[in-house]
Amino acid sequence: TDMAKVYPVDKAVLDRTAKWLLGQQGKDGVWPSGDFRAGRGGLGMTGFVTWSLADAGYVDNAGVQKALSYLRQNALAEKDPYTLALVANALVATDPKGEITVQVLDRLAEMAARDVKGAYWAGENTMMGGRGKSGSVEATALAVHALIRGGRHAALANDALSFLVRSK
């Protein structure tokens, strides 16, 4: 759907992809991470896939709704900022002002660290194999995206953007 904003994409491709993704979902609403890391365990992968499907216009799909229920029930117990940022983006994409969304964004803000470059979130074992500095850049970008899109913690998001710029 992002590509379709700049180049023609056949809607049938999007529909087939969504159907395939939904076919991989467990009965509990979770997408298992398998060999592909998306944060820790099924929570991160479920956040990532739910976010993708929501942005592609499948928010009303029963599988997406089941996944959202799982995310809302489990998000606040998550301790990994990268995983929580994936979940936050899924929640912001579907219900930006919802009570759990706001709580997740606030929890994510509490997890921020600071140094001379600005605010950041630590990221280990990211989908792109990020660890250390590169993992923190990925986690911070995801967190900033969620905070801005959710309209919360603007000053923190700005400090984190400074971190990203200074980390290039």
PDB file of C-alpha atoms in Angstrom:
ATOM      1  CA  THR A   1       0.000   0.000   0.000  1.00  0.00           C
ATOM      2  CA  ASP A   2       2.940   2.339   0.568  1.00  0.00           C
ATOM      3  CA  MET A   3       4.217   1.607  -2.943  1.00  0.00           C
ATOM      4  CA  ALA A   4       0.730   2.287  -4.341  1.00  0.00           C
ATOM      5  CA  LYS A   5       1.115   5.898  -3.218  1.00  0.00           C
ATOM      6  CA  VAL A   6       3.873   6.430  -5.776  1.00  0.00           C
ATOM      7  CA  TYR A   7       3.432   3.653  -8.339  1.00  0.00           C
ATOM      8  CA  PRO A   8       0.457   1.677  -9.660  1.00  0.00           C
ATOM      9  CA  VAL A   9      -0.076  -1.556  -7.701  1.00  0.00           C
ATOM     10  CA  ASP A  10      -2.670  -4.152  -8.649  1.00  0.00           C
ATOM     11  CA  LYS A  11      -5.293  -4.326  -5.863  1.00  0.00           C
ATOM     12  CA  ALA A  12      -5.462  -8.081  -6.414  1.00  0.00           C
ATOM     13  CA  VAL A  13      -1.836  -8.344  -5.243  1.00  0.00           C
ATOM     14  CA  LEU A  14      -2.732  -6.520  -2.031  1.00  0.00           C
ATOM     15  CA  ASP A  15      -5.777  -8.727  -1.493  1.00  0.00           C
ATOM     16  CA  ARG A  16      -3.803 -11.946  -2.105  1.00  0.00           C
ATOM     17  CA  THR A  17      -1.073 -10.798   0.270  1.00  0.00           C
ATOM     18  CA  ALA A  18      -3.587  -9.930   2.979  1.00  0.00           C
ATOM     19  CA  LYS A  19      -5.344 -13.266   2.489  1.00  0.00           C
ATOM     20  CA  TRP A  20      -2.030 -15.114   2.770  1.00  0.00           C
ATOM     21  CA  LEU A  21      -1.040 -13.193   5.920  1.00  0.00           C
ATOM     22  CA  LEU A  22      -4.410 -13.852   7.519  1.00  0.00           C
ATOM     23  CA  GLY A  23      -4.011 -17.541   6.645  1.00  0.00           C
ATOM     24  CA  GLN A  24      -0.803 -17.641   8.714  1.00  0.00           C
ATOM     25  CA  GLN A  25      -2.521 -16.275  11.822  1.00  0.00           C
ATOM     26  CA  GLY A  26      -3.075 -18.601  14.768  1.00  0.00           C
ATOM     27  CA  LYS A  27      -6.536 -19.266  16.196  1.00  0.00           C
ATOM     28  CA  ASP A  28      -5.569 -17.064  19.171  1.00  0.00           C
ATOM     29  CA  GLY A  29      -5.016 -14.079  16.858  1.00  0.00           C
ATOM     30  CA  VAL A  30      -1.218 -14.284  17.027  1.00  0.00           C
ATOM     31  CA  TRP A  31       1.238 -14.418  14.176  1.00  0.00           C
ATOM     32  CA  PRO A  32       4.178 -16.532  15.333  1.00  0.00           C
ATOM     33  CA  SER A  33       7.582 -15.028  14.741  1.00  0.00           C
ATOM     34  CA  GLY A  34       9.097 -18.278  13.446  1.00  0.00           C
ATOM     35  CA  ASP A  35      12.496 -17.689  11.849  1.00  0.00           C
ATOM     36  CA  PHE A  36      11.752 -14.023  11.173  1.00  0.00           C
ATOM     37  CA  ARG A  37      12.473 -11.795  14.167  1.00  0.00           C
ATOM     38  CA  ALA A  38      10.029  -9.034  14.918  1.00  0.00           C
ATOM     39  CA  GLY A  39      10.746  -8.170  18.497  1.00  0.00           C
ATOM     40  CA  ARG A  40      10.331 -10.865  21.094  1.00  0.00           C
ATOM     41  CA  GLY A  41       7.911 -13.699  20.527  1.00  0.00           C
ATOM     42  CA  GLY A  42       4.535 -13.477  18.891  1.00  0.00           C
ATOM     43  CA  LEU A  43       3.704 -10.044  20.301  1.00  0.00           C
ATOM     44  CA  GLY A  44       6.153  -8.207  18.034  1.00  0.00           C
ATOM     45  CA  MET A  45       5.228 -10.123  14.888  1.00  0.00           C
ATOM     46  CA  THR A  46       1.530  -9.720  15.658  1.00  0.00           C
ATOM     47  CA  GLY A  47       2.049  -5.987  16.122  1.00  0.00           C
ATOM     48  CA  PHE A  48       3.940  -5.700  12.842  1.00  0.00           C
ATOM     49  CA  VAL A  49       1.456  -7.696  10.750  1.00  0.00           C
ATOM     50  CA  THR A  50      -1.567  -6.023  12.362  1.00  0.00           C
ATOM     51  CA  TRP A  51      -0.068  -2.596  11.673  1.00  0.00           C
ATOM     52  CA  SER A  52       0.559  -3.564   8.040  1.00  0.00           C
ATOM     53  CA  LEU A  53      -2.935  -4.917   7.506  1.00  0.00           C
ATOM     54  CA  ALA A  54      -4.516  -1.916   9.225  1.00  0.00           C
ATOM     55  CA  ASP A  55      -2.627   0.539   7.045  1.00  0.00           C
ATOM     56  CA  ALA A  56      -3.653  -1.512   4.006  1.00  0.00           C
ATOM     57  CA  GLY A  57      -7.326  -1.021   4.871  1.00  0.00           C
ATOM     58  CA  TYR A  58      -8.150  -4.346   6.539  1.00  0.00           C
ATOM     59  CA  VAL A  59      -8.945  -2.926   9.988  1.00  0.00           C
ATOM     60  CA  ASP A  60     -12.464  -4.359  10.008  1.00  0.00           C
ATOM     61  CA  ASN A  61     -11.297  -7.884   9.175  1.00  0.00           C
ATOM     62  CA  ALA A  62     -12.124 -10.419  11.916  1.00  0.00           C
ATOM     63  CA  GLY A  63      -8.500 -11.633  12.051  1.00  0.00           C
ATOM     64  CA  VAL A  64      -7.190  -8.108  12.499  1.00  0.00           C
ATOM     65  CA  GLN A  65      -9.754  -7.493  15.234  1.00  0.00           C
ATOM     66  CA  LYS A  66      -8.712 -10.719  16.996  1.00  0.00           C
ATOM     67  CA  ALA A  67      -5.067  -9.642  16.770  1.00  0.00           C
ATOM     68  CA  LEU A  68      -5.921  -6.221  18.196  1.00  0.00           C
ATOM     69  CA  SER A  69      -7.623  -7.883  21.135  1.00  0.00           C
ATOM     70  CA  TYR A  70      -4.474  -9.927  21.781  1.00  0.00           C
ATOM     71  CA  LEU A  71      -2.269  -6.827  21.510  1.00  0.00           C
ATOM     72  CA  ARG A  72      -4.448  -4.827  23.903  1.00  0.00           C
ATOM     73  CA  GLN A  73      -4.406  -7.658  26.453  1.00  0.00           C
ATOM     74  CA  ASN A  74      -0.637  -8.165  26.363  1.00  0.00           C
ATOM     75  CA  ALA A  75       1.037  -4.887  25.404  1.00  0.00           C
ATOM     76  CA  LEU A  76       1.459  -3.274  28.799  1.00  0.00           C
ATOM     77  CA  ALA A  77       3.389  -6.249  30.196  1.00  0.00           C
ATOM     78  CA  GLU A  78       6.037  -5.965  27.439  1.00  0.00           C
ATOM     79  CA  LYS A  79       9.491  -4.841  28.575  1.00  0.00           C
ATOM     80  CA  ASP A  80      11.262  -4.692  25.201  1.00  0.00           C
ATOM     81  CA  PRO A  81      10.991  -1.196  23.653  1.00  0.00           C
ATOM     82  CA  TYR A  82      11.357  -2.444  20.075  1.00  0.00           C
ATOM     83  CA  THR A  83       8.512  -4.926  20.497  1.00  0.00           C
ATOM     84  CA  LEU A  84       6.358  -2.332  22.260  1.00  0.00           C
ATOM     85  CA  ALA A  85       7.006   0.168  19.447  1.00  0.00           C
ATOM     86  CA  LEU A  86       5.711  -2.364  16.891  1.00  0.00           C
ATOM     87  CA  VAL A  87       2.588  -2.883  19.003  1.00  0.00           C
ATOM     88  CA  ALA A  88       2.169   0.873  19.495  1.00  0.00           C
ATOM     89  CA  ASN A  89       2.187   1.420  15.743  1.00  0.00           C
ATOM     90  CA  ALA A  90      -0.516  -1.222  15.274  1.00  0.00           C
ATOM     91  CA  LEU A  91      -2.682   0.367  17.949  1.00  0.00           C
ATOM     92  CA  VAL A  92      -2.140   3.895  16.621  1.00  0.00           C
ATOM     93  CA  ALA A  93      -3.060   2.727  13.117  1.00  0.00           C
ATOM     94  CA  THR A  94      -6.392   1.400  14.359  1.00  0.00           C
ATOM     95  CA  ASP A  95      -7.416   3.484  17.384  1.00  0.00           C
ATOM     96  CA  PRO A  96      -5.035   6.422  17.950  1.00  0.00           C
ATOM     97  CA  LYS A  97      -6.976   7.900  20.880  1.00  0.00           C
ATOM     98  CA  GLY A  98      -8.058   4.626  22.489  1.00  0.00           C
ATOM     99  CA  GLU A  99      -7.404   4.098  26.194  1.00  0.00           C
ATOM    100  CA  ILE A 100      -4.985   1.198  25.709  1.00  0.00           C
ATOM    101  CA  THR A 101      -3.254   2.991  22.834  1.00  0.00           C
ATOM    102  CA  VAL A 102      -2.622   6.020  25.053  1.00  0.00           C
ATOM    103  CA  GLN A 103      -1.348   3.779  27.862  1.00  0.00           C
ATOM    104  CA  VAL A 104       1.004   1.974  25.469  1.00  0.00           C
ATOM    105  CA  LEU A 105       2.330   5.268  24.091  1.00  0.00           C
ATOM    106  CA  ASP A 106       2.870   6.542  27.639  1.00  0.00           C
ATOM    107  CA  ARG A 107       4.640   3.292  28.591  1.00  0.00           C
ATOM    108  CA  LEU A 108       6.800   3.579  25.498  1.00  0.00           C
ATOM    109  CA  ALA A 109       7.710   7.156  26.484  1.00  0.00           C
ATOM    110  CA  GLU A 110       8.728   5.922  29.943  1.00  0.00           C
ATOM    111  CA  MET A 111      11.136   3.458  28.318  1.00  0.00           C
ATOM    112  CA  ALA A 112      13.119   6.170  26.525  1.00  0.00           C
ATOM    113  CA  ALA A 113      16.747   6.669  27.448  1.00  0.00           C
ATOM    114  CA  ARG A 114      18.786   9.819  26.931  1.00  0.00           C
ATOM    115  CA  ASP A 115      22.340  10.686  26.037  1.00  0.00           C
ATOM    116  CA  VAL A 116      24.130  13.628  24.431  1.00  0.00           C
ATOM    117  CA  LYS A 117      22.532  12.804  21.058  1.00  0.00           C
ATOM    118  CA  GLY A 118      18.978  12.981  22.410  1.00  0.00           C
ATOM    119  CA  ALA A 119      16.320  10.478  23.417  1.00  0.00           C
ATOM    120  CA  TYR A 120      16.337   6.905  22.137  1.00  0.00           C
ATOM    121  CA  TRP A 121      15.002   3.409  22.693  1.00  0.00           C
ATOM    122  CA  ALA A 122      17.289   0.392  22.852  1.00  0.00           C
ATOM    123  CA  GLY A 123      16.689  -2.252  20.228  1.00  0.00           C
ATOM    124  CA  GLU A 124      18.106  -5.752  20.100  1.00  0.00           C
ATOM    125  CA  ASN A 125      17.211  -8.511  17.679  1.00  0.00           C
ATOM    126  CA  THR A 126      15.293  -6.293  15.293  1.00  0.00           C
ATOM    127  CA  MET A 127      13.715  -7.569  12.079  1.00  0.00           C
ATOM    128  CA  MET A 128      16.702  -6.254  10.158  1.00  0.00           C
ATOM    129  CA  GLY A 129      19.164  -7.936  12.537  1.00  0.00           C
ATOM    130  CA  GLY A 130      19.880  -4.714  14.398  1.00  0.00           C
ATOM    131  CA  ARG A 131      21.829  -4.796  17.645  1.00  0.00           C
ATOM    132  CA  GLY A 132      23.574  -2.065  19.549  1.00  0.00           C
ATOM    133  CA  LYS A 133      23.537   1.298  17.759  1.00  0.00           C
ATOM    134  CA  SER A 134      21.699   0.073  14.648  1.00  0.00           C
ATOM    135  CA  GLY A 135      19.087  -1.656  16.819  1.00  0.00           C
ATOM    136  CA  SER A 136      18.578   1.541  18.784  1.00  0.00           C
ATOM    137  CA  VAL A 137      18.158   3.521  15.572  1.00  0.00           C
ATOM    138  CA  GLU A 138      15.478   1.066  14.375  1.00  0.00           C
ATOM    139  CA  ALA A 139      13.662   1.006  17.721  1.00  0.00           C
ATOM    140  CA  THR A 140      13.809   4.786  17.990  1.00  0.00           C
ATOM    141  CA  ALA A 141      12.425   5.294  14.494  1.00  0.00           C
ATOM    142  CA  LEU A 142       9.505   2.979  15.268  1.00  0.00           C
ATOM    143  CA  ALA A 143       8.824   4.696  18.595  1.00  0.00           C
ATOM    144  CA  VAL A 144       8.962   8.183  17.052  1.00  0.00           C
ATOM    145  CA  HIS A 145       6.578   7.119  14.301  1.00  0.00           C
ATOM    146  CA  ALA A 146       4.066   5.847  16.868  1.00  0.00           C
ATOM    147  CA  LEU A 147       4.364   8.914  19.105  1.00  0.00           C
ATOM    148  CA  ILE A 148       3.926  11.372  16.243  1.00  0.00           C
ATOM    149  CA  ARG A 149       1.094   9.452  14.626  1.00  0.00           C
ATOM    150  CA  GLY A 150      -0.586   9.080  18.014  1.00  0.00           C
ATOM    151  CA  GLY A 151      -0.161  12.772  18.816  1.00  0.00           C
ATOM    152  CA  ARG A 152       1.568  12.190  22.168  1.00  0.00           C
ATOM    153  CA  HIS A 153       4.873  13.231  23.744  1.00  0.00           C
ATOM    154  CA  ALA A 154       5.869  15.674  20.990  1.00  0.00           C
ATOM    155  CA  ALA A 155       8.921  17.013  22.856  1.00  0.00           C
ATOM    156  CA  LEU A 156      10.217  13.484  23.407  1.00  0.00           C
ATOM    157  CA  ALA A 157       9.622  12.615  19.758  1.00  0.00           C
ATOM    158  CA  ASN A 158      11.567  15.739  18.770  1.00  0.00           C
ATOM    159  CA  ASP A 159      14.494  14.741  21.020  1.00  0.00           C
ATOM    160  CA  ALA A 160      14.405  11.281  19.471  1.00  0.00           C
ATOM    161  CA  LEU A 161      14.462  12.757  15.971  1.00  0.00           C
ATOM    162  CA  SER A 162      17.618  14.612  17.051  1.00  0.00           C
ATOM    163  CA  PHE A 163      19.094  11.262  18.117  1.00  0.00           C
ATOM    164  CA  LEU A 164      18.279   9.772  14.710  1.00  0.00           C
ATOM    165  CA  VAL A 165      19.831  12.679  12.832  1.00  0.00           C
ATOM    166  CA  ARG A 166      22.955  12.597  14.988  1.00  0.00           C
ATOM    167  CA  SER A 167      23.281   8.845  14.594  1.00  0.00           C
ATOM    168  CA  LYS A 168      23.569   8.808  10.811  1.00  0.00           C
TER     169      LYS A 168
END
